[in-house]
Short mmCIF file of C-alpha atoms in Angstrom, two decimals:
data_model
loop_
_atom_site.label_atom_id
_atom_site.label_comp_id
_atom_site.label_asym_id
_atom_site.label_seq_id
_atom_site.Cartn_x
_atom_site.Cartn_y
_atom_site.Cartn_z
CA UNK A 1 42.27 -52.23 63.82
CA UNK A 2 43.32 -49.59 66.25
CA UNK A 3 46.58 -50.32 65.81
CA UNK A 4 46.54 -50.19 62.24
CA UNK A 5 45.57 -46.66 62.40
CA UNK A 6 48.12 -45.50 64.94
CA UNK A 7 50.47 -46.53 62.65
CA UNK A 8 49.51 -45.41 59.58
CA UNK A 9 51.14 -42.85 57.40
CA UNK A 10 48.34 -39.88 58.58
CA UNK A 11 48.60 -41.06 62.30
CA UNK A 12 50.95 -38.12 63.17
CA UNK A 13 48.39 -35.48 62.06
CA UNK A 14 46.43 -35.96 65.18
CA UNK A 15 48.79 -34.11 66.87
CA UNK A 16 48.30 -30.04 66.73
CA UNK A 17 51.67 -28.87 66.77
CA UNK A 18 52.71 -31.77 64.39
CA UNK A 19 50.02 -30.47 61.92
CA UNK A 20 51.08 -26.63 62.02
CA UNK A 21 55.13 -27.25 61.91
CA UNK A 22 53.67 -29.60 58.66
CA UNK A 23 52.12 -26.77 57.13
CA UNK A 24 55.09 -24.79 57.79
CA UNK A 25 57.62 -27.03 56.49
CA UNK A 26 55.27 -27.22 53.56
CA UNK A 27 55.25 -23.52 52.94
CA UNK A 28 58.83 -23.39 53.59
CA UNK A 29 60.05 -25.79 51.41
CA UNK A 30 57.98 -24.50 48.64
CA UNK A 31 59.48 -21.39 48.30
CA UNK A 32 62.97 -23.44 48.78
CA UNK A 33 61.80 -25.51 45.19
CA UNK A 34 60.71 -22.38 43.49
CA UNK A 35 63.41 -20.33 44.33
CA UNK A 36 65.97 -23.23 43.18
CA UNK A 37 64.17 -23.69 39.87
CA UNK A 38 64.27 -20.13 39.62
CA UNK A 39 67.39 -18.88 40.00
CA UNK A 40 69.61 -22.25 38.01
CA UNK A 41 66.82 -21.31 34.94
CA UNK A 42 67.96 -17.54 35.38
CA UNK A 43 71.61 -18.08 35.59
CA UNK A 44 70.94 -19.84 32.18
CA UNK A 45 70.03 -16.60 30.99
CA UNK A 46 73.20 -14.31 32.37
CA UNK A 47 75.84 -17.14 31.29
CA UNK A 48 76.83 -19.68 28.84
CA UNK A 49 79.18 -21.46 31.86
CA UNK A 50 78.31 -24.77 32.58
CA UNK A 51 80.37 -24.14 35.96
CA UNK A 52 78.28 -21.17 37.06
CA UNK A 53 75.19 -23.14 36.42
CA UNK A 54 76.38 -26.03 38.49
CA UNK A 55 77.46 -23.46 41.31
CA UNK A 56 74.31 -22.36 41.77
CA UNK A 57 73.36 -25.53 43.66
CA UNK A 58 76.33 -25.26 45.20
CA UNK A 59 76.18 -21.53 46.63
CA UNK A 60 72.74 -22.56 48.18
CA UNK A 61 74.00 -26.14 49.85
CA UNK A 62 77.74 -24.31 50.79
CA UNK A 63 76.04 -22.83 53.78
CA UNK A 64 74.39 -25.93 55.41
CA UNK A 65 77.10 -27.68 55.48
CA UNK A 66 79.73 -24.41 57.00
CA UNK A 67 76.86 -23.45 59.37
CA UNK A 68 74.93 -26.29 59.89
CA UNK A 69 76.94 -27.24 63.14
CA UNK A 70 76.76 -23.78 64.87
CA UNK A 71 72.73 -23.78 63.86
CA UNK A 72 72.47 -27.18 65.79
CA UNK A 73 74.09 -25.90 68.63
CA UNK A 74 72.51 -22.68 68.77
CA UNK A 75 68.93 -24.92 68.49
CA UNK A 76 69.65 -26.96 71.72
CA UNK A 77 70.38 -24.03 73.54
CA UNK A 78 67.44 -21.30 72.53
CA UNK A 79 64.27 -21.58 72.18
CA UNK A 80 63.82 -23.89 69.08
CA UNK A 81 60.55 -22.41 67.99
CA UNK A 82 61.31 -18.61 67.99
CA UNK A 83 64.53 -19.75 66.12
CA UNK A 84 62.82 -21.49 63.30
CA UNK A 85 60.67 -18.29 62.71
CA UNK A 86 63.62 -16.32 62.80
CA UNK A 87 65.24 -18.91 60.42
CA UNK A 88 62.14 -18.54 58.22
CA UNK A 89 62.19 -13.93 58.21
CA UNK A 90 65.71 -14.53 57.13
CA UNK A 91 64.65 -16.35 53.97
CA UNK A 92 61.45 -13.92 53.46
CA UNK A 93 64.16 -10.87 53.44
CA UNK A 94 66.33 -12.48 50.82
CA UNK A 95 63.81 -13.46 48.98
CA UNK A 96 62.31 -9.99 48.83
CA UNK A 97 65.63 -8.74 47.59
CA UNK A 98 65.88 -11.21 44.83
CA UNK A 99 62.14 -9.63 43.88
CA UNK A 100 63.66 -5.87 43.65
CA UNK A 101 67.09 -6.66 41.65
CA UNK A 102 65.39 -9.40 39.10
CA UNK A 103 62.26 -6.61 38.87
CA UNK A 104 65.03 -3.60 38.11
CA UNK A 105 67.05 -6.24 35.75
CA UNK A 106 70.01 -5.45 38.23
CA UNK A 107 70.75 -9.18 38.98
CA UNK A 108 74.67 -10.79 37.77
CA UNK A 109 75.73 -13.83 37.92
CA UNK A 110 77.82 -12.91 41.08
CA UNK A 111 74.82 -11.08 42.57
CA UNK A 112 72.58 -14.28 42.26
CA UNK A 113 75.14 -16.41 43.47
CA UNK A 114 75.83 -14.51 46.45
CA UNK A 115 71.98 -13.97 47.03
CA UNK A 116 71.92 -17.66 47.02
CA UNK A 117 74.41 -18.25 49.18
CA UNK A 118 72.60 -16.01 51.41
CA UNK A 119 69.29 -18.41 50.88
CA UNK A 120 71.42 -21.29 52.14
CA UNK A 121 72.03 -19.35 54.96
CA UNK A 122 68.44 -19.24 56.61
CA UNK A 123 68.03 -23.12 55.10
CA UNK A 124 71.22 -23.83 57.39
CA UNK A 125 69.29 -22.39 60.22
CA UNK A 126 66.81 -23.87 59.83
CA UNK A 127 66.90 -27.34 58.67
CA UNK A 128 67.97 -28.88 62.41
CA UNK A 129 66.08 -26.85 64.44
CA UNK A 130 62.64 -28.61 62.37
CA UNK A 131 64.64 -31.96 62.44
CA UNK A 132 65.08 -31.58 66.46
CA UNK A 133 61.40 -30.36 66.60
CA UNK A 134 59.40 -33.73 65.37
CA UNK A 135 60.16 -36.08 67.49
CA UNK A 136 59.15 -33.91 70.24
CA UNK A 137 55.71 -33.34 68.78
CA UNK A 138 55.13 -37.50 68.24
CA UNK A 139 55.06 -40.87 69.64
CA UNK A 140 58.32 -43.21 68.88
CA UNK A 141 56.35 -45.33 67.34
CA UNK A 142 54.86 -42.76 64.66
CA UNK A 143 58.40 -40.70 63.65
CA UNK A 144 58.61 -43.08 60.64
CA UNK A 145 55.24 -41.81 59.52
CA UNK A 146 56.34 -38.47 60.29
CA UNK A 147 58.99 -38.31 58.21
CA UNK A 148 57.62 -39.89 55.80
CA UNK A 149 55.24 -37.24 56.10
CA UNK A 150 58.22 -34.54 56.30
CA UNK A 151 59.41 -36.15 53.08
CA UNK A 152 56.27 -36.12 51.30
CA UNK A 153 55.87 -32.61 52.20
CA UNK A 154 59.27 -31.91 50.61
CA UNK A 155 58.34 -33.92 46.89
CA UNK A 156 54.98 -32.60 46.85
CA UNK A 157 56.59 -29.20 46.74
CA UNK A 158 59.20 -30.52 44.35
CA UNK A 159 56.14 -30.91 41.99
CA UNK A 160 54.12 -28.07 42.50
CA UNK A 161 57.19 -25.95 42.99
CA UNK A 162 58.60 -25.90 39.64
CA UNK A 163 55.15 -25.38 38.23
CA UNK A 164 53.88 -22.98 40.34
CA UNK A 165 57.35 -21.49 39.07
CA UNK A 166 57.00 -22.33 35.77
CA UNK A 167 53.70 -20.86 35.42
CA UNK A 168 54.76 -17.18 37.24
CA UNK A 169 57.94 -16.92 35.17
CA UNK A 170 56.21 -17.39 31.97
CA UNK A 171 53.12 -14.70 33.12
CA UNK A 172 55.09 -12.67 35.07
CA UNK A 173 59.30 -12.81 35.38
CA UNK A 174 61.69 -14.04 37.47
CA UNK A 175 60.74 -11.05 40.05
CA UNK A 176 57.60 -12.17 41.14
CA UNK A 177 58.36 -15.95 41.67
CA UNK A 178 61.17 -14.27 44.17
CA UNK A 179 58.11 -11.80 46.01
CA UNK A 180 55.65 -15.15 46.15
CA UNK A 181 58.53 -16.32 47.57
CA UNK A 182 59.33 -14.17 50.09
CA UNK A 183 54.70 -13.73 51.00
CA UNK A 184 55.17 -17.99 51.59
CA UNK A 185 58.12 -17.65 54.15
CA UNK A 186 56.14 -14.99 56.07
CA UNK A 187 53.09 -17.51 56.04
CA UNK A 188 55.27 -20.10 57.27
CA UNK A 189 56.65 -18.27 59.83
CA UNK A 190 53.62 -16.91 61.11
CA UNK A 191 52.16 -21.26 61.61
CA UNK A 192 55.44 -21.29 62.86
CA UNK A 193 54.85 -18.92 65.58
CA UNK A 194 51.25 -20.22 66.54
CA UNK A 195 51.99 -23.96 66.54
CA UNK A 196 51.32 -24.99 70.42
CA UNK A 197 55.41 -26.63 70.96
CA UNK A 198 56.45 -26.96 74.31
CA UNK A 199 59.57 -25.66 74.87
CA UNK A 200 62.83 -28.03 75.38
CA UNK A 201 64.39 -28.64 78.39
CA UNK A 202 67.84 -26.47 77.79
CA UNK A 203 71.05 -27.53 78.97
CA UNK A 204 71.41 -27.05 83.06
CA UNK A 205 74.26 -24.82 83.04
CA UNK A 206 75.26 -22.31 80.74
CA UNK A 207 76.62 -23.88 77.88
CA UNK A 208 79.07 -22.51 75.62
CA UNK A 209 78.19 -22.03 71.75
CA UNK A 210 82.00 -23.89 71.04
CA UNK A 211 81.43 -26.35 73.82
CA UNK A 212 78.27 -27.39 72.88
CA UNK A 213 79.23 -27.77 68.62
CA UNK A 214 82.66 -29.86 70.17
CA UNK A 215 80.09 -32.50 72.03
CA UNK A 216 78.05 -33.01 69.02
CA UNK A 217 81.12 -33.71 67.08
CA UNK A 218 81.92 -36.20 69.96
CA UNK A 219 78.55 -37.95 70.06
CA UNK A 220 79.04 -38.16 66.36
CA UNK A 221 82.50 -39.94 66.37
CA UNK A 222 81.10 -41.74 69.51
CA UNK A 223 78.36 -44.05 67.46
CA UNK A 224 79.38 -46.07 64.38
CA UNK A 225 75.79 -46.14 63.31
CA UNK A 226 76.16 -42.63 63.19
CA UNK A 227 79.31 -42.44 61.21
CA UNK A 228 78.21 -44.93 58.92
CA UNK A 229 75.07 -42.39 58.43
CA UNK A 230 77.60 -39.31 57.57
CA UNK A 231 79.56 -41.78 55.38
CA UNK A 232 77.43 -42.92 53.45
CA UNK A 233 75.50 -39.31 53.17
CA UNK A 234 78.77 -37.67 51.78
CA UNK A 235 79.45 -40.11 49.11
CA UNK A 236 75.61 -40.81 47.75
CA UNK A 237 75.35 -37.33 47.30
CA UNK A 238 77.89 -36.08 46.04
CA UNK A 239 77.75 -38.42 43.29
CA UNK A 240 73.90 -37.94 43.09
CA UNK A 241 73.85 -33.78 42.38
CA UNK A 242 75.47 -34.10 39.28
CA UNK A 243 72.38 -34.61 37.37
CA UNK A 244 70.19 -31.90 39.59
CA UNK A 245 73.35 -29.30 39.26
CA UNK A 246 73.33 -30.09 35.51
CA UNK A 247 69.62 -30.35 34.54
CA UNK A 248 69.26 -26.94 33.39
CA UNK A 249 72.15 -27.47 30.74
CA UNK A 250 70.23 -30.85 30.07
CA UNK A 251 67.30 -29.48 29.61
CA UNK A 252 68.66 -26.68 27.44
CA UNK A 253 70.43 -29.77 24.89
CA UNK A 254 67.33 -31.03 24.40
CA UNK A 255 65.34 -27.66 23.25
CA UNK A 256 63.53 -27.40 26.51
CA UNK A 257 61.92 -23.82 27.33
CA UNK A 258 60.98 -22.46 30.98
CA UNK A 259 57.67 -24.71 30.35
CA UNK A 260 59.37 -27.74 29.65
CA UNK A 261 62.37 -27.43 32.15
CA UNK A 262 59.70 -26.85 35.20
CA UNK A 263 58.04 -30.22 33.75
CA UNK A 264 60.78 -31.99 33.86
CA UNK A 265 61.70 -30.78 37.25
CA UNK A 266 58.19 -31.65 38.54
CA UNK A 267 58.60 -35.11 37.20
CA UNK A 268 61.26 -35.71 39.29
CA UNK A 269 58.93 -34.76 42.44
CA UNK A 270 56.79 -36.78 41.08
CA UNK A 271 58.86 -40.17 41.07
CA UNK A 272 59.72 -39.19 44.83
CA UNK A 273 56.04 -38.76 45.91
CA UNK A 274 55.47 -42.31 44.25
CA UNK A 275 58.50 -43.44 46.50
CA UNK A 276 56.87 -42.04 49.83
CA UNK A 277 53.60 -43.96 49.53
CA UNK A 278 55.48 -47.33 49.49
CA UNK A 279 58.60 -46.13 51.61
CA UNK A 280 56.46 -47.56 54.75
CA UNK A 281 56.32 -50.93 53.15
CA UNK A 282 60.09 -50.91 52.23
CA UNK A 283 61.89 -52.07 55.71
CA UNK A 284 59.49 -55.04 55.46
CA UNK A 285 61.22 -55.89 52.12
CA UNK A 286 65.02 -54.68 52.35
CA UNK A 287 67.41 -53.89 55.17
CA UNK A 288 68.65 -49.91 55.25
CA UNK A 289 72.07 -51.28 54.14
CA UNK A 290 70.59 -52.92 50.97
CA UNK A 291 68.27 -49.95 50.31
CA UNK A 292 71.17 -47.15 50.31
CA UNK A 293 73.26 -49.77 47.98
CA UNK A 294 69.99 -50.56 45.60
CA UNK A 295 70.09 -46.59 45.18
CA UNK A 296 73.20 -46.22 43.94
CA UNK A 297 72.57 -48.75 41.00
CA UNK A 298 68.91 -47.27 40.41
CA UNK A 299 70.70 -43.44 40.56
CA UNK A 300 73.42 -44.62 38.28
CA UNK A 301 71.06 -46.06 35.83
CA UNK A 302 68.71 -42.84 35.90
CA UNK A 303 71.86 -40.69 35.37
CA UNK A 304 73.16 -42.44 31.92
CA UNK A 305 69.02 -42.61 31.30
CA UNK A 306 69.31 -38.58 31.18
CA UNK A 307 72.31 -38.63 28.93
CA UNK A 308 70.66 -41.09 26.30
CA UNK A 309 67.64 -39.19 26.39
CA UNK A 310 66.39 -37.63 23.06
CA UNK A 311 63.64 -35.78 24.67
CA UNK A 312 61.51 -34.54 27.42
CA UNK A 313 59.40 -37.19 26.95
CA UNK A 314 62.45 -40.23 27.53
CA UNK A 315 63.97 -37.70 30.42
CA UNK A 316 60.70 -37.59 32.41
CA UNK A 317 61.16 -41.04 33.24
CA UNK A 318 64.95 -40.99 33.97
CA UNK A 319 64.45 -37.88 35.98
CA UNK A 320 61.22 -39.38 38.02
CA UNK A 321 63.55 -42.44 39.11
CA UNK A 322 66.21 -40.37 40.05
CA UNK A 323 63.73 -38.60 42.63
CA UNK A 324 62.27 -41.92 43.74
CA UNK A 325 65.65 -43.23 44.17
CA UNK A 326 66.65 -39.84 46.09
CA UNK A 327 64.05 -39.76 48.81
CA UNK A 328 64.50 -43.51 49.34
CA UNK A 329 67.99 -43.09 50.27
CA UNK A 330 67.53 -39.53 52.14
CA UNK A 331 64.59 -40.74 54.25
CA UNK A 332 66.54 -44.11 55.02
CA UNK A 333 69.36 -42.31 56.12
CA UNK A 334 67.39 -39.43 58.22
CA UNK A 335 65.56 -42.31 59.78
CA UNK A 336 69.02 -43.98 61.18
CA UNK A 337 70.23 -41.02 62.39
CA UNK A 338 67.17 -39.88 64.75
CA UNK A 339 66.96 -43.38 66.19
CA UNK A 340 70.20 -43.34 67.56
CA UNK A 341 70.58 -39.57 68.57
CA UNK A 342 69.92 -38.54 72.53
CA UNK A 343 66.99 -35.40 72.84
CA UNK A 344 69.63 -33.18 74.56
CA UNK A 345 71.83 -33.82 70.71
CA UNK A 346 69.32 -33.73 68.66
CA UNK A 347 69.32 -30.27 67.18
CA UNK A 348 73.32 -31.13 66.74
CA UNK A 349 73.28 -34.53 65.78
CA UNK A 350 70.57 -33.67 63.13
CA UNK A 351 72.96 -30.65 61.73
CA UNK A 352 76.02 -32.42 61.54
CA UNK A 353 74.04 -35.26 59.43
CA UNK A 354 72.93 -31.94 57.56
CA UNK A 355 76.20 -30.96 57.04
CA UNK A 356 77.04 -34.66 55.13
CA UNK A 357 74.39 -34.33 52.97
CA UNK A 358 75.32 -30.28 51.92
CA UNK A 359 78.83 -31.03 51.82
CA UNK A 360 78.85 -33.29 49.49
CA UNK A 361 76.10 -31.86 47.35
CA UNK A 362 78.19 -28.80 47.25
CA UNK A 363 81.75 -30.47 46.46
CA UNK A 364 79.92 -32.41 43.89
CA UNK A 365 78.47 -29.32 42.31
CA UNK A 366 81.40 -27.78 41.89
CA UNK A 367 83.33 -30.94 40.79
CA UNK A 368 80.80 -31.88 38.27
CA UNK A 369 80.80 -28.39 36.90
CA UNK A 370 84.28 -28.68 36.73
CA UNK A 371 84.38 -31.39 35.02
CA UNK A 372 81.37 -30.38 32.38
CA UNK A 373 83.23 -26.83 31.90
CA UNK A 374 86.24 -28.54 30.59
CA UNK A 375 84.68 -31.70 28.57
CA UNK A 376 80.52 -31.65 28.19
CA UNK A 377 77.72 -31.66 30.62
CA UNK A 378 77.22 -35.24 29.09
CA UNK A 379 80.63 -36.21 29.93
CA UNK A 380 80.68 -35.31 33.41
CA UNK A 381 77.50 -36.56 34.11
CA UNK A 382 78.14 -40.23 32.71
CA UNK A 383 81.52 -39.90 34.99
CA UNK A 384 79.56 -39.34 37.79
CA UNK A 385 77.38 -42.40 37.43
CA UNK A 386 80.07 -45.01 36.82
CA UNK A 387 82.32 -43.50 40.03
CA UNK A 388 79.20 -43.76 42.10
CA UNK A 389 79.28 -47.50 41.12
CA UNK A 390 83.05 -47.79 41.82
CA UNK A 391 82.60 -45.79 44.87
CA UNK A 392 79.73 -48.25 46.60
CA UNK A 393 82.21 -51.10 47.79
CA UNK A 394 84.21 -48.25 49.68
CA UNK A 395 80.92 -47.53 51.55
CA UNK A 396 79.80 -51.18 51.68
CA UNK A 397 80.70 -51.63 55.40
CA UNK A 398 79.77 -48.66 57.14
CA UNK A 399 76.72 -50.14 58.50
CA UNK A 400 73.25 -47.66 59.32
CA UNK A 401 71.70 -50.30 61.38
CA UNK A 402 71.61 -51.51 64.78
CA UNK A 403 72.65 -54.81 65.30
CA UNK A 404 69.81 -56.70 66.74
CA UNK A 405 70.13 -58.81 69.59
CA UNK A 406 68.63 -62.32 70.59
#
C-alpha cells in the first residue's frame, strides 16, 4: 500500500515547492489559453485572411523556438527562480498592453501579431526554466506523475480557458480578457516568488552565454534518444497545428459565434484531461515508439473528422480526440527527453526540445495558412492529415527509448 501511494498521480503534491510552481504553472498557462483563444477569435474580426488567422499561432510559437536556446542557457546559469518570475512580469506587461489598445479599439492585425509575438517571447523564457525546475523539486521515481500533473495543469486550463474567455468576451470585450490576463501572470509570479526552491548548483567557472547554448547543442547531437525526441517533435507537430491554427476559420464555416468557438475549444481540453487520467496506465500497454506512431493515425483521423463535420455538435468529438491524441504524444515525448538529460543541461536540453515542438508548430502555421489562403481551410487541412500519414515511416526509426539491457 505505501507504495501505491508514492506512486500515484497526487504523490508529487507532498512536496511544497512542487505544489506552489503547480499553482503557478496553472495560473500561467491560463492566461496563455485565454489569451490564444482571444486574440485568433479577434483577428477573425480585423481580417477575412485565412493566412493571418493561421499566423497568429505562429507569431506566438516563432519565439520559442528563435529564443528558446538562449532562455535555456541563460536558466542554467542564473538563478532559475527569479528568472521564471521575471519570465512571468514580462507576460503581465504585454498583456496589460493588449488591455489598453483592444479597450481604445486601436488594435490591427499587425499590432496583434506583433503583440503576440511579444507573448511568445516571455513563454520562450519561460517554458525551460519550469521544465529544469521539476525534477529538482521531486523524487525520480514521481517525475512521471509530475508531469502528468504539469500536463493536466496545462488541459485543465485548455478547458476553463476558453470559457473563462468565452464568458468575458461576450460580457465584457476583448480588453478585459487581456487585463484578467495580465492580474493572473502577476498572481503567478508572486507563488512564483514564495515557492521554497533551492537554488541550482551553477556552473563552476564563468560560463559564457554562447558557450553554454554550443554545449547544449552538443549534448543534443551527442544522444540518439535525444535526437529521435527532436525528430519526431518537429514532424508530429507541424503536421498537428493545422487544425488548432485553422479552428477559428472552422468554427466560423460552421456558424459558430464567440460562445460556440470557446466550446469547441474547451472540448478539445477536455479530450486531453480524459487522456491524462489514463496516461499513467499507458507505458504498461504500449511502448513510447508505438504511442507517438498510434497518434499520428488517431490525429489524422480527428483532422478529416473536423472537415466532415456539419456541426459543433460532430466537431466536439473530432476536436476532443485531437487533444487526447496531443497530450499523449507531448507528454510521451517530454518524458524521453528528461530521462536522458544531465541536471547541469537541463534548462538547455529542455529548450532545445522546446524549440522542436515551436518550430514546427510555427512552420506548420504558416504552411497550412499558406496553403488554405490559396485553396480552402478544408483543403489544407485534409492535406495536412494524409502527409502526416506519409510522413510517419520517415520518423519510424528514430527511436525515444532506451534500449534495455539483460
Amino acid at each position: 500500500m505505501p507504495h501505491s501511494q508514492s506512486n500515484s498521480l497526487l504523490a508529487p503534491f507532498k512536496g511544497l515547492g512542487f505544489r506552489y510552481l503547480w499553482l503557478a504553472w496553472l495560473a500561467g498557462n491560463m492566461t496563455m489559453w485565454m489569451h490564444e483563444v482571444t486574440s485568433a477569435w479577434r483577428m477573425t474580426q480585423l481580417t477575412e485572411s485565412p493566412a493571418w488567422v493561421a499566423w497568429v499561432q505562429a507569431a506566438g510559437t516563432l519565439p520559442l523556438f528563435l529564443l528558446g536556446l538562449a532562455s535555456g542557457a541563460l536558466a542554467d546559469l542564473l538563478n532559475r527562480r527569479r528568472f521564471l518570475a521575471v519570465a512571468q512580469a514580462w507576460i503581465a506587461l504585454v498583456a496589460a498592453i493588449l488591455a489598453f489598445l483592444a479597450g481604445t479599439d486601436a488594435l490591427t492585425p499587425q499590432t496583434l501579431l506583433l503583440l503576440c509575438m511579444l507573448n511568445g517571447v516571455g513563454l520562450a523564457f519561460r517554458f525551460p526554466v519550469f521544465s529544469a525546475l521539476v525534477p529538482d523539486l521531486v523524487e525520480r521515481r514521481l517525475l512521471s506523475s509530475a508531469l502528468t500533473l504539469n500536463a493536466l495543469a496545462i488541459n485543465l486550463t485548455r478547458v476553463l480557458g476558453p470559457i473563462v474567455a468565452g464568458i468575458v468576451l461576450a460580457w465584457q470585450g476583448s480588453a478585459m480578457v487581456f487585463a484578467l490576463n495580465a492580474m493572473l501572470s502577476i498572481l503567478a509570479g508572486v507563488l512564483i516568488w514564495r515557492a521554497p526552491i533551492a537554488a541550482h548548483t551553477p556552473p563552476s567557472r564563468r560560463t559564457r552565454l554562447l558557450q553554454a547554448m554550443r554545449d547544449g547543442v552538443a549534448h543534443a547531437l551527442a544522444s540518439s534518444i535525444l535526437r529521435g525526441v527532436l525528430f519526431r517533435a518537429v514532424v508530429f507537430f507541424a503536421q498537428a497545428v493545422a487544425l488548432v491554427a485553422l479552428l477559428p476559420l472552422v468554427a466560423q464555416g460552421i456558424g459558430a459565434n464567440e460562445a460556440t468557438y470557446t466550446a469547441l475549444l474547451a472540448a478539445m481540453g477536455v479530450g486531453a484531461v480524459l487522456a491524462a487520467m489514463l496516461l499513467p496506465r499507458l507505458p504498461a500497454m504500449a511502448a513510447r515508439n508505438r504511442i507517438i506512431d498510434a497518434g499520428v493515425w488517431l490525429h489524422a483521423l480527428a483532422t478529416l473528422g473536423a472537415i466532415w463535420a456539419p456541426n459543433a455538435w460532430t466537431l466536439a468529438p473530432a476536436l476532443a480526440l485531437s487533444g487526447a491524441v496531443w497530450l499523449c504524444v507531448a507528454n510521451t515525448l517530454t518524458m524521453s527527453a528528461q530521462l536522458v538529460l544531465p541536471t547541469k543541461l537541463r534548462a538547455r536540453g529542455m529548450a532545445i526540445y522546446q524549440m522542436s515542438i515551436m518550430g514546427g508548430s510555427a512552420g506548420g502555421a504558416i504552411l497550412w495558412g499558406l496553403v488554405a489562403e490559396h485553396t480552402s481551410v478544408n483543403a489544407s487541412l485534409a492535406t495536412s492529415a494524409v502527409v502526416s500519414i506519409l510522413l510517419l515511416w520517415w520518423t519510424h526509426d528514430s527511436s525515444i527509448e532506451e534500449k534495455s539491457h539483460p
